[in-house]
C-alpha positions as YAML, in Angstrom:
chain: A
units: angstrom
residues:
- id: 1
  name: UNK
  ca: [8.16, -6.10, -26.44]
- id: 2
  name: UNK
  ca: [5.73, -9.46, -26.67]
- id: 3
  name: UNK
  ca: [5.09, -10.42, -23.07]
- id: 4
  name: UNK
  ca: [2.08, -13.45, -22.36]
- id: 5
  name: UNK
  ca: [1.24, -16.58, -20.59]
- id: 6
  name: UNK
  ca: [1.95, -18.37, -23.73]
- id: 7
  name: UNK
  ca: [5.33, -17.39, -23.65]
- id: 8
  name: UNK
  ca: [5.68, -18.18, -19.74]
- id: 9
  name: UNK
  ca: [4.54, -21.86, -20.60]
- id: 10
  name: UNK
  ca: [6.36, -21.98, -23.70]
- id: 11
  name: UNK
  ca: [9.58, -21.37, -21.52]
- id: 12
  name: UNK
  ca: [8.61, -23.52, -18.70]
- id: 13
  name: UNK
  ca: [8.17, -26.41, -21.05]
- id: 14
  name: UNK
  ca: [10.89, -26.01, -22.88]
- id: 15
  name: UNK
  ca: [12.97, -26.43, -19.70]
- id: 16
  name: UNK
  ca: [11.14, -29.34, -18.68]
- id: 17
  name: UNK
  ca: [12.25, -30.73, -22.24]
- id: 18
  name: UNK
  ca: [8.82, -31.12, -22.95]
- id: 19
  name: UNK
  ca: [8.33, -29.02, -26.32]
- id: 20
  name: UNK
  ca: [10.93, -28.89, -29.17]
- id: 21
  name: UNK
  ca: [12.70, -25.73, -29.30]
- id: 22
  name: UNK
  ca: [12.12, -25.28, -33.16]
- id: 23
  name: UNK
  ca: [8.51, -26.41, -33.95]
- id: 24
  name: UNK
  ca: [5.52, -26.68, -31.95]
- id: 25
  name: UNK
  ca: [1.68, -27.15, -33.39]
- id: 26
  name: UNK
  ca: [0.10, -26.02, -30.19]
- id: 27
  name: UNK
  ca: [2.16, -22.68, -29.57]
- id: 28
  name: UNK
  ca: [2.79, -19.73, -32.13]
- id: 29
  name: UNK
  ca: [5.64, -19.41, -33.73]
- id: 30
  name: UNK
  ca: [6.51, -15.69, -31.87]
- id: 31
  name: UNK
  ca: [5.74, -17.63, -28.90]
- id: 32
  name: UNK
  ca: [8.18, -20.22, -29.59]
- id: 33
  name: UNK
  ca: [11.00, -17.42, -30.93]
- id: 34
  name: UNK
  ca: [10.73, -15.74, -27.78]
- id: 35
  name: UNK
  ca: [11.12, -18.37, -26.02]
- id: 36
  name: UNK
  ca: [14.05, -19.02, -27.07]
- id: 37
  name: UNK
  ca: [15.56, -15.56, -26.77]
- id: 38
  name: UNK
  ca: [14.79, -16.02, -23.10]
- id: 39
  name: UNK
  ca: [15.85, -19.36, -22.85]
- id: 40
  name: UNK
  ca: [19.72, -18.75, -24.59]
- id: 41
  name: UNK
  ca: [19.85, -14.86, -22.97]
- id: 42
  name: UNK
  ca: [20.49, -17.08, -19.43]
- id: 43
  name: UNK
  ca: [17.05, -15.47, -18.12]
- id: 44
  name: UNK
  ca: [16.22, -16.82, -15.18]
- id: 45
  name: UNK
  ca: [12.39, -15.33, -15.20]
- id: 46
  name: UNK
  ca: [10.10, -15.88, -18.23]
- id: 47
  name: UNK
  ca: [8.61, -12.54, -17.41]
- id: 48
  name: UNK
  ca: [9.01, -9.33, -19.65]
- id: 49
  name: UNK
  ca: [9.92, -6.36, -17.68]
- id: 50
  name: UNK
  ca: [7.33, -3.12, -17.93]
- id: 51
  name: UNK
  ca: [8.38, 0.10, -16.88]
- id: 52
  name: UNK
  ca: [8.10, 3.71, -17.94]
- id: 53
  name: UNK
  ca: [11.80, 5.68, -18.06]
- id: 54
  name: UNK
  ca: [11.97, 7.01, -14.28]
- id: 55
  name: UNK
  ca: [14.74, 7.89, -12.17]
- id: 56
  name: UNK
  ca: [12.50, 7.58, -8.55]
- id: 57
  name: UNK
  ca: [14.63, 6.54, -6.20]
- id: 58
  name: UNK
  ca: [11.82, 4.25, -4.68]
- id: 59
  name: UNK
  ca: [11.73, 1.35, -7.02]
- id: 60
  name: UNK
  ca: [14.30, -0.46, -5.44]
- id: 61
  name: UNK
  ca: [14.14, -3.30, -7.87]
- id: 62
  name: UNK
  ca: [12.30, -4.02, -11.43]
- id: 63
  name: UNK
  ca: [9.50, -6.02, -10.97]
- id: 64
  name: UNK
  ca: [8.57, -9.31, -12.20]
- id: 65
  name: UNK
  ca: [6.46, -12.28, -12.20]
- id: 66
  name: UNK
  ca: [8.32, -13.98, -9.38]
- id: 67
  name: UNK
  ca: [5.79, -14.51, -6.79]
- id: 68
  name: UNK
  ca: [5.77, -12.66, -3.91]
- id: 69
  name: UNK
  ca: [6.11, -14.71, -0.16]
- id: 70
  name: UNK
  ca: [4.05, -12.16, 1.88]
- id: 71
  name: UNK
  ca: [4.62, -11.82, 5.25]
- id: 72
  name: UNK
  ca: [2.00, -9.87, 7.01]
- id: 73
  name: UNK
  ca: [1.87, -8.02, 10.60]
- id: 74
  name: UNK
  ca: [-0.93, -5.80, 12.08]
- id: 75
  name: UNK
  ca: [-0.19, -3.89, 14.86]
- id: 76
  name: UNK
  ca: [-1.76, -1.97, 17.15]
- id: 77
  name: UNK
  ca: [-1.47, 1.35, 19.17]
- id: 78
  name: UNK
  ca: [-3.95, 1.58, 22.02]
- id: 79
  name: UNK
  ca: [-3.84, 5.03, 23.20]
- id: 80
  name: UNK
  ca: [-4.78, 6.25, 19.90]
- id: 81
  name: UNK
  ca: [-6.45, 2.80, 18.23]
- id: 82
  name: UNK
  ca: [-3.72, 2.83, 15.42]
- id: 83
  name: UNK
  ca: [-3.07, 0.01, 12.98]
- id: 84
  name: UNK
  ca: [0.53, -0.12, 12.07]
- id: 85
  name: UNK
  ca: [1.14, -2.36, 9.18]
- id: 86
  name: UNK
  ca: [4.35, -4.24, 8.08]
- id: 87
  name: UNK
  ca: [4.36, -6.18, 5.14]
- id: 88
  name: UNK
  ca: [7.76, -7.95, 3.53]
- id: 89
  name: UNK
  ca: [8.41, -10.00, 0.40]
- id: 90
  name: UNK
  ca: [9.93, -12.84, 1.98]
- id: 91
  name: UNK
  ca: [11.27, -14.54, -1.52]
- id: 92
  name: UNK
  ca: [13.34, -11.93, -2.33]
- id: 93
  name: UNK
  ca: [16.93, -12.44, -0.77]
- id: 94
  name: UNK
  ca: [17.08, -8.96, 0.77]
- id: 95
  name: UNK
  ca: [13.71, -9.54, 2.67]
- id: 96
  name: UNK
  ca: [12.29, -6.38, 1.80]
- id: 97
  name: UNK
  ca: [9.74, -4.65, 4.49]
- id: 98
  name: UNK
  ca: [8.04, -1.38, 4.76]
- id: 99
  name: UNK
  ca: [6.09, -0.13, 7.59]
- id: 100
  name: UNK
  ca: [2.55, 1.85, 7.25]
- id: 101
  name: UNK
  ca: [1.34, 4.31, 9.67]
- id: 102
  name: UNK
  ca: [3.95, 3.50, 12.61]
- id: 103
  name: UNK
  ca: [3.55, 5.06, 15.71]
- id: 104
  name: UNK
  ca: [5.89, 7.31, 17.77]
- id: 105
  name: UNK
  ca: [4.62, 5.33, 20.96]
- id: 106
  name: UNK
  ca: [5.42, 2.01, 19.38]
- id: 107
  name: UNK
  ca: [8.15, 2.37, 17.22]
- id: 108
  name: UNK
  ca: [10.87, 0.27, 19.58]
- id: 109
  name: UNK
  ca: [8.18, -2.95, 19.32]
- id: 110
  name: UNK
  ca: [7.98, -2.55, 15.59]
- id: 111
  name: UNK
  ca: [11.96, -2.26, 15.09]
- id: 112
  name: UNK
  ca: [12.67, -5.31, 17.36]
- id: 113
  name: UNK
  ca: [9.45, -7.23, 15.20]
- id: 114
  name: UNK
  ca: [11.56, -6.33, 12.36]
- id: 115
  name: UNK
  ca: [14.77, -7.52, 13.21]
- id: 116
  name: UNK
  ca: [13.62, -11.04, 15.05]
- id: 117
  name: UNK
  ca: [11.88, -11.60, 11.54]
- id: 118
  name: UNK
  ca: [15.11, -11.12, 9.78]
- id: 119
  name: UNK
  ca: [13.64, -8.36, 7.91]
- id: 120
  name: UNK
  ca: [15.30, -5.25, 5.80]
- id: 121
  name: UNK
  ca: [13.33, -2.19, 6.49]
- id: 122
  name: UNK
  ca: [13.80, -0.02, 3.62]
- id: 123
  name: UNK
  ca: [10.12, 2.45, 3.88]
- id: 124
  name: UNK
  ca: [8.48, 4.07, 7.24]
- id: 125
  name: UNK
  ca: [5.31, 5.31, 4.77]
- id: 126
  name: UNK
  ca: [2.08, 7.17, 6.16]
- id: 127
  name: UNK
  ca: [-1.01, 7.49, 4.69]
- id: 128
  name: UNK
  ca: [-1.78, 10.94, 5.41]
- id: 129
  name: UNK
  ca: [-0.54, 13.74, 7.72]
- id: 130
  name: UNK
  ca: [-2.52, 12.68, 11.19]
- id: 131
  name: UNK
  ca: [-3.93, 14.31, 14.01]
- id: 132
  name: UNK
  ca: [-4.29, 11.97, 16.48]
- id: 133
  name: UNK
  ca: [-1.19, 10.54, 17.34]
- id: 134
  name: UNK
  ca: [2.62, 11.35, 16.32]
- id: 135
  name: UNK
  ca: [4.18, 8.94, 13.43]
- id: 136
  name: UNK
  ca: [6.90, 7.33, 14.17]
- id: 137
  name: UNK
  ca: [8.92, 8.16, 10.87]
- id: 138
  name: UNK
  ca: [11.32, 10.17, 12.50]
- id: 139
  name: UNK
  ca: [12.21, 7.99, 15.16]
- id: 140
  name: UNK
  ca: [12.23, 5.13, 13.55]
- id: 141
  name: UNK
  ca: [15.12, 7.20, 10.80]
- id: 142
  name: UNK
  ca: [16.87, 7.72, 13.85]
- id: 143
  name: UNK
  ca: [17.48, 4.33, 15.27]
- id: 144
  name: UNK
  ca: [18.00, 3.06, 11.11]
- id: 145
  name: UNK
  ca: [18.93, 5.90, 9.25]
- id: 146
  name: UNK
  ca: [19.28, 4.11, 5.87]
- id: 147
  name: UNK
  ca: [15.23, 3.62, 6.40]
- id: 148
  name: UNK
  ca: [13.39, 6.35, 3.95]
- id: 149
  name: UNK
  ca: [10.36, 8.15, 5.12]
- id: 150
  name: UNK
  ca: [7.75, 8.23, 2.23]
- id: 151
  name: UNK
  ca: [4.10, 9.97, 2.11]
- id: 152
  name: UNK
  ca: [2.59, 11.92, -1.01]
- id: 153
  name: UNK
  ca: [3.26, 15.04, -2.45]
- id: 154
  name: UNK
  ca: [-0.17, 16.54, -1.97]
- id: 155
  name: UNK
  ca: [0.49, 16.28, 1.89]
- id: 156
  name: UNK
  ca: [2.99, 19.02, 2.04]
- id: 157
  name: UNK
  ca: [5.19, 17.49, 4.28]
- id: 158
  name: UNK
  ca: [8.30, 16.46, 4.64]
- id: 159
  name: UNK
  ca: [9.81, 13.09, 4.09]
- id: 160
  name: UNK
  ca: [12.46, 11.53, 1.89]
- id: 161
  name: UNK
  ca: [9.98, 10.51, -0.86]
- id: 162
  name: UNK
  ca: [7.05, 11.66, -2.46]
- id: 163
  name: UNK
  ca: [4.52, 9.97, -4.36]
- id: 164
  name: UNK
  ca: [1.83, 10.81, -6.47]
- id: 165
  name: UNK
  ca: [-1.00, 9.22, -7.77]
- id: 166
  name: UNK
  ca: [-0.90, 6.35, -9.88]
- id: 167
  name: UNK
  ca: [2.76, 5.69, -8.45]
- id: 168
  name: UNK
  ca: [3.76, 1.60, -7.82]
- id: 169
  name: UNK
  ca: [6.13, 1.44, -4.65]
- id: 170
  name: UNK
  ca: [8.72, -1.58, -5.16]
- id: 171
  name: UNK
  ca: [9.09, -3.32, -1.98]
- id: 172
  name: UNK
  ca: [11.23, -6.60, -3.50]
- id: 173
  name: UNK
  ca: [8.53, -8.19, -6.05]
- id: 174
  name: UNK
  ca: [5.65, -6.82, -4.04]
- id: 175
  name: UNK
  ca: [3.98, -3.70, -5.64]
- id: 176
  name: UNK
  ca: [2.05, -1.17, -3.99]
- id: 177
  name: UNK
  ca: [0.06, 1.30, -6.06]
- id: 178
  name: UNK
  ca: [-0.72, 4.95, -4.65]
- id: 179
  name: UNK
  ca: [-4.01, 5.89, -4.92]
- id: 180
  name: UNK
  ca: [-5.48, 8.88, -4.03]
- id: 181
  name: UNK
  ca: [-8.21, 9.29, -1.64]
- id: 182
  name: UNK
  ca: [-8.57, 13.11, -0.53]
- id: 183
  name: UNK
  ca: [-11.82, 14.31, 1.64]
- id: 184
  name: UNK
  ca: [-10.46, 13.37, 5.19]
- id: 185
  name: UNK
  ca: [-7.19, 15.72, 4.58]
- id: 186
  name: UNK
  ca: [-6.22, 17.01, 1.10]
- id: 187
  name: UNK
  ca: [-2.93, 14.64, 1.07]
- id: 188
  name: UNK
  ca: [-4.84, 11.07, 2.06]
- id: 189
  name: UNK
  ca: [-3.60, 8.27, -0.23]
- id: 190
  name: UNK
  ca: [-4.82, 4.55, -0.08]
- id: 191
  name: UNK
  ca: [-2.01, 1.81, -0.78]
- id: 192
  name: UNK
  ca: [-3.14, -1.00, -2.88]
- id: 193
  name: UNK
  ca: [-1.34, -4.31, -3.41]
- id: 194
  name: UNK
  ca: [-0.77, -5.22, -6.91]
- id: 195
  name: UNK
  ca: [-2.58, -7.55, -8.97]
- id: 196
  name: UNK
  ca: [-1.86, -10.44, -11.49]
- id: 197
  name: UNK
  ca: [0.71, -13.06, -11.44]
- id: 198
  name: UNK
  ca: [2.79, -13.77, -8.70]
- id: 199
  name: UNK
  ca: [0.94, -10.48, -6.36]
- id: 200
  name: UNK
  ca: [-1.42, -11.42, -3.26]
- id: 201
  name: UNK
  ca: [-4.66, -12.42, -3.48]
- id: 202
  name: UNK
  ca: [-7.15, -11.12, -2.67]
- id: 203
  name: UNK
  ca: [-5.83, -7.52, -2.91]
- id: 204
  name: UNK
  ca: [-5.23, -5.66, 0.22]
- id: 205
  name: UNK
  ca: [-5.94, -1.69, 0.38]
- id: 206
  name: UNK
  ca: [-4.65, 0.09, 3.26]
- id: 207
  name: UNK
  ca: [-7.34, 3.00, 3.44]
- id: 208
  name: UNK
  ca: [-5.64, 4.89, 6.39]
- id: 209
  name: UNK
  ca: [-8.42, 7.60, 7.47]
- id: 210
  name: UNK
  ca: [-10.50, 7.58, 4.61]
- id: 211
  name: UNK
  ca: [-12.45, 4.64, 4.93]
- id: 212
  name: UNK
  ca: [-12.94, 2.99, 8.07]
- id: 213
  name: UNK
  ca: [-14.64, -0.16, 9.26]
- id: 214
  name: UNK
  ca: [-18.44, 1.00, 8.74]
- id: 215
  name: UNK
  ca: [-17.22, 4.24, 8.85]
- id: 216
  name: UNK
  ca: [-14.58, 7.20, 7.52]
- id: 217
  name: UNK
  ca: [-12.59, 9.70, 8.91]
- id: 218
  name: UNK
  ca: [-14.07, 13.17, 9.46]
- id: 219
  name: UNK
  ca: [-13.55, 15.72, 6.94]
- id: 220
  name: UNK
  ca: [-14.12, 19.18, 9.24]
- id: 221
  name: UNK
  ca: [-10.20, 20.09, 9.42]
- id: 222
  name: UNK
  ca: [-7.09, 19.58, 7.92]
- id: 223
  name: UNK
  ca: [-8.38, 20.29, 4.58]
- id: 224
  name: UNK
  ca: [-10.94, 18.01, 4.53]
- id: 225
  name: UNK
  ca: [-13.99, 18.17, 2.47]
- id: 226
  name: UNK
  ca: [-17.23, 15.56, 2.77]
- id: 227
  name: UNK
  ca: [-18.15, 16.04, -1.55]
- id: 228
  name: UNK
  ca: [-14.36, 14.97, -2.31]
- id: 229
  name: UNK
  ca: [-14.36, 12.11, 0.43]
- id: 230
  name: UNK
  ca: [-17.36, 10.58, -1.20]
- id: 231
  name: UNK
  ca: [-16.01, 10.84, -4.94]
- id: 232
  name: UNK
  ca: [-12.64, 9.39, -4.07]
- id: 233
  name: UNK
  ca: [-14.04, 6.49, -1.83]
- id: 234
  name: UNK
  ca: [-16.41, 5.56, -4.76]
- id: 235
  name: UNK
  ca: [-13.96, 5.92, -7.72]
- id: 236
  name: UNK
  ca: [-10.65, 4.72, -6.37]
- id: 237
  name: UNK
  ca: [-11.72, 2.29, -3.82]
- id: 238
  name: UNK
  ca: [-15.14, 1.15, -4.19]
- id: 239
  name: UNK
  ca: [-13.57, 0.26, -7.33]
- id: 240
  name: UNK
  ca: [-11.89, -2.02, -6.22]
- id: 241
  name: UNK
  ca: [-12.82, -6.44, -6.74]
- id: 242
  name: UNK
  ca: [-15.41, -7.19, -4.39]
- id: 243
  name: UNK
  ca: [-12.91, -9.79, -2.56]
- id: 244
  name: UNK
  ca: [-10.18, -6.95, -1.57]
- id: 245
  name: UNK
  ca: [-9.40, -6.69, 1.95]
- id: 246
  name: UNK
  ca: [-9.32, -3.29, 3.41]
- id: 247
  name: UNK
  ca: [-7.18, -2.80, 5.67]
- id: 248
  name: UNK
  ca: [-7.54, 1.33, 7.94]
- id: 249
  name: UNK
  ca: [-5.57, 3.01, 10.27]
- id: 250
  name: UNK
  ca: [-7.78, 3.02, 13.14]
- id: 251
  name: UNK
  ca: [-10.87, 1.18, 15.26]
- id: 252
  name: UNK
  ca: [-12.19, 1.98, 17.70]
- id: 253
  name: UNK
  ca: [-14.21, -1.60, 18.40]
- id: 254
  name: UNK
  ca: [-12.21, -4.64, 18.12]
- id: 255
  name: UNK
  ca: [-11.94, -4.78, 14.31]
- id: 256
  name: UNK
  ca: [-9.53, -5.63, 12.39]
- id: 257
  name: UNK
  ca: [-10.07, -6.16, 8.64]
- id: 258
  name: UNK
  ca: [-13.37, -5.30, 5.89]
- id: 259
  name: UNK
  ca: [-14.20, -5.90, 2.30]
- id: 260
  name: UNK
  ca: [-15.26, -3.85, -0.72]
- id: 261
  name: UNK
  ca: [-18.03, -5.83, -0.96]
- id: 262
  name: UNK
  ca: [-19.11, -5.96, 2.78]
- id: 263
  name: UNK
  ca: [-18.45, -1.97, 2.36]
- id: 264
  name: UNK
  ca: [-20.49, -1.24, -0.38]
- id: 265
  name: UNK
  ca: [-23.50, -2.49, 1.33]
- id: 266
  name: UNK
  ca: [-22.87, -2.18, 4.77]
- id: 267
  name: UNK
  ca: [-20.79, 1.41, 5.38]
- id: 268
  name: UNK
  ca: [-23.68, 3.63, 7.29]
- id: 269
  name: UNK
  ca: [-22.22, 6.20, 5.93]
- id: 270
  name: UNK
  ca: [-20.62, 5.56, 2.42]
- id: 271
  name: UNK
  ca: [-23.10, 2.99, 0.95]
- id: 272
  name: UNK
  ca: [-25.81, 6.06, 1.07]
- id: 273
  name: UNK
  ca: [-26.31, 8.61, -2.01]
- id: 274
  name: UNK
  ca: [-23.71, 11.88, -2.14]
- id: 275
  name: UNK
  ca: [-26.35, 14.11, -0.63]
- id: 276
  name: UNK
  ca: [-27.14, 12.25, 2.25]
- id: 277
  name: UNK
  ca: [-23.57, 11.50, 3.15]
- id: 278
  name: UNK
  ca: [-22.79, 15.24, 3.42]
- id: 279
  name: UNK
  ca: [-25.77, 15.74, 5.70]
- id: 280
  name: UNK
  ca: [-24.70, 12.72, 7.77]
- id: 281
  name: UNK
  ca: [-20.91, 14.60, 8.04]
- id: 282
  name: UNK
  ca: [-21.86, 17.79, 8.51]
- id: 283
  name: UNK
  ca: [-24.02, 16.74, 11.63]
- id: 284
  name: UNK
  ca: [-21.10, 14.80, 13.51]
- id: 285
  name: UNK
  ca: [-20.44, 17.37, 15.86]
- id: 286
  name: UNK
  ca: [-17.09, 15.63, 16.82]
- id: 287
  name: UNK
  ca: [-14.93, 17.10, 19.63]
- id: 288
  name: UNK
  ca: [-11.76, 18.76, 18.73]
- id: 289
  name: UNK
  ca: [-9.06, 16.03, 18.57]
- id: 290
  name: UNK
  ca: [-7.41, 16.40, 21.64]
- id: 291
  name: UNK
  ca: [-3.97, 15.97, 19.63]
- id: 292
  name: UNK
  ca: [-4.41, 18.13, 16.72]
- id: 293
  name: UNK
  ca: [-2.12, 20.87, 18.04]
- id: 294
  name: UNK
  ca: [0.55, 18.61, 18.73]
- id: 295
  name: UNK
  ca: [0.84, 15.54, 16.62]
- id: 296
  name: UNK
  ca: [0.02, 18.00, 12.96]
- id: 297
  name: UNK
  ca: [2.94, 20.19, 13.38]
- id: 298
  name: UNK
  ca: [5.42, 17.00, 13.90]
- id: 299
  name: UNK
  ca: [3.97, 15.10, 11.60]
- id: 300
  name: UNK
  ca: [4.27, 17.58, 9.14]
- id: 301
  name: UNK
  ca: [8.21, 17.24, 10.09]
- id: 302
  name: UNK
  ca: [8.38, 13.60, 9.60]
- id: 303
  name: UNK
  ca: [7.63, 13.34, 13.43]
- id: 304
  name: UNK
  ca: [10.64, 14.68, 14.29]
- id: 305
  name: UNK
  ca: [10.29, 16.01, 17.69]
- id: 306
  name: UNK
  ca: [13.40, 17.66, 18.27]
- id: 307
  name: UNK
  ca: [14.68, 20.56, 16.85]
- id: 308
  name: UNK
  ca: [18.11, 19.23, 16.31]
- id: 309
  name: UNK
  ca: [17.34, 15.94, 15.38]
...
């Protein structure tokens, strides 16, 4: 199926009653027929739909051109430095949200965020499987159980959803593409915001550990592995527009947000060659994280904390 800006204006003007509906000499005339399909089908949205046969439960909606009303939270966890995210399509009638990284500690603040905004919570997603602090997926599926816990596949553990890479995550007309970013654990994935038409701009990437604000996350557990951290910084985010915001999971010194661009050049650690970032990781000698033993084995559970939860 034919699906282009031409035919978006086409449509547009013809509603305005601005362009004949049979003849045109600045349009083409499969412009103009489809048009018209649209136009006498009672579409509401010029947009042609694109999707690959799938039954995943998590595309709650088809997507379309209708732009997306962002509304934007980032939240933070002190005792750990944790970024919590919540983003929501606003223009969509359900007020779609989803939550990234939440926090066991934190979860009652995030809920009661949620429901003064009016929201619909519909994902409590994670980034990885962390070390340093319990998610709050599991209590947060206690307090709204129709909320679904989501993290990838290669994490091996348990949630409601899995994704894989190359996945787009519906969340009303806001699209968030899973890309993966292994090297701090084996399961890491980076959530992108979509691009074109009606998607914010600049993108956003929400890096959890992988890439940090002029720094990463350590790749000596877990998995982790300093060659692979490199490669998937450089080919799935580096990648990125220049302009993207990047958004982590942690800081540790008052910052908030980066850039591709600023990261490129500026990461001490990432902007060097391969070899020299695998001395540079190798050499850390970081302490054992003092919650390893207990916030891997919940989160692995969804954070569920008690047995008979």
């Amino acid at each position: 199926m034919e699906c282009s800006l031409e035919i978006n204006v086409v449509v547009l003007r013809m509603r305005q009653n601005r362009v004949p509906l049979r003849t045109s000499t600045v349009v083409s005339r499969r412009a103009m027929q489809l048009a018209s399909f649209y136009l006498r089908s009672g579409s509401r949205s010029s947009s042609c739909v694109w999707s690959r046969s799938s039954s995943r439960a998590f595309a709650t909606m088809a997507p379309s051109s209708s732009p997306v009303h962002l509304l934007f939270r980032q939240l933070f966890e002190k005792e750990s430095s944790t970024y919590t995210y919540l983003l929501a399509d606003l223009a969509h009638p359900d007020k779609p949200a989803v939550l990234v990284d939440p926090v066991d500690q934190t979860v009652d603040r995030d809920l009661n965020l949620v429901k003064q905004l009016g929201l619909k919570l519909i994902y409590a997603m994670n980034t990885h499987v962390h070390a340093d602090h319990i998610t709050g997926t599991g209590l947060i599926k206690k307090q709204m159980p129709n909320v679904r816990s989501l993290i990838s596949r290669a994490s091996c553990a348990k949630a409601d959803i899995f994704v894989d890479p190359g996945e787009k995550i519906h969340v009303g007309n806001l699209l968030l593409e899973v890309r993966p970013t292994p090297g701090h654990t084996a399961g890491c994935v980076t959530y992108v915001t979509g691009e074109g038409e009606g998607q914010p701009y600049p993108r956003m990437a929400f890096t959890g550990d992988a890439l940090l604000i002029r720094g990463c996350g350590r790749t000596d557990f877990q998995g982790g592995d300093a060659h692979e951290l490199y490669k998937s910084v450089h080919t799935q985010i580096f990648s990125l527009p220049r302009e993207t915001l990047l958004y982590p999971a942690h800081d540790y010194k008052g910052q908030t947000v980066t850039t591709v661009g600023e990261e490129i050049l500026h990461n001490p650690r990432l902007s060097k060659d391969e070899e020299s970032f695998n001395t540079i990781m190798e050499n850390l000698g970081l302490a054992y994280p003092k919650m390893f033993d207990v916030a891997v084995p919940a989160n692995m559970v969804c954070g569920i904390q008690d047995s008979h939860a």
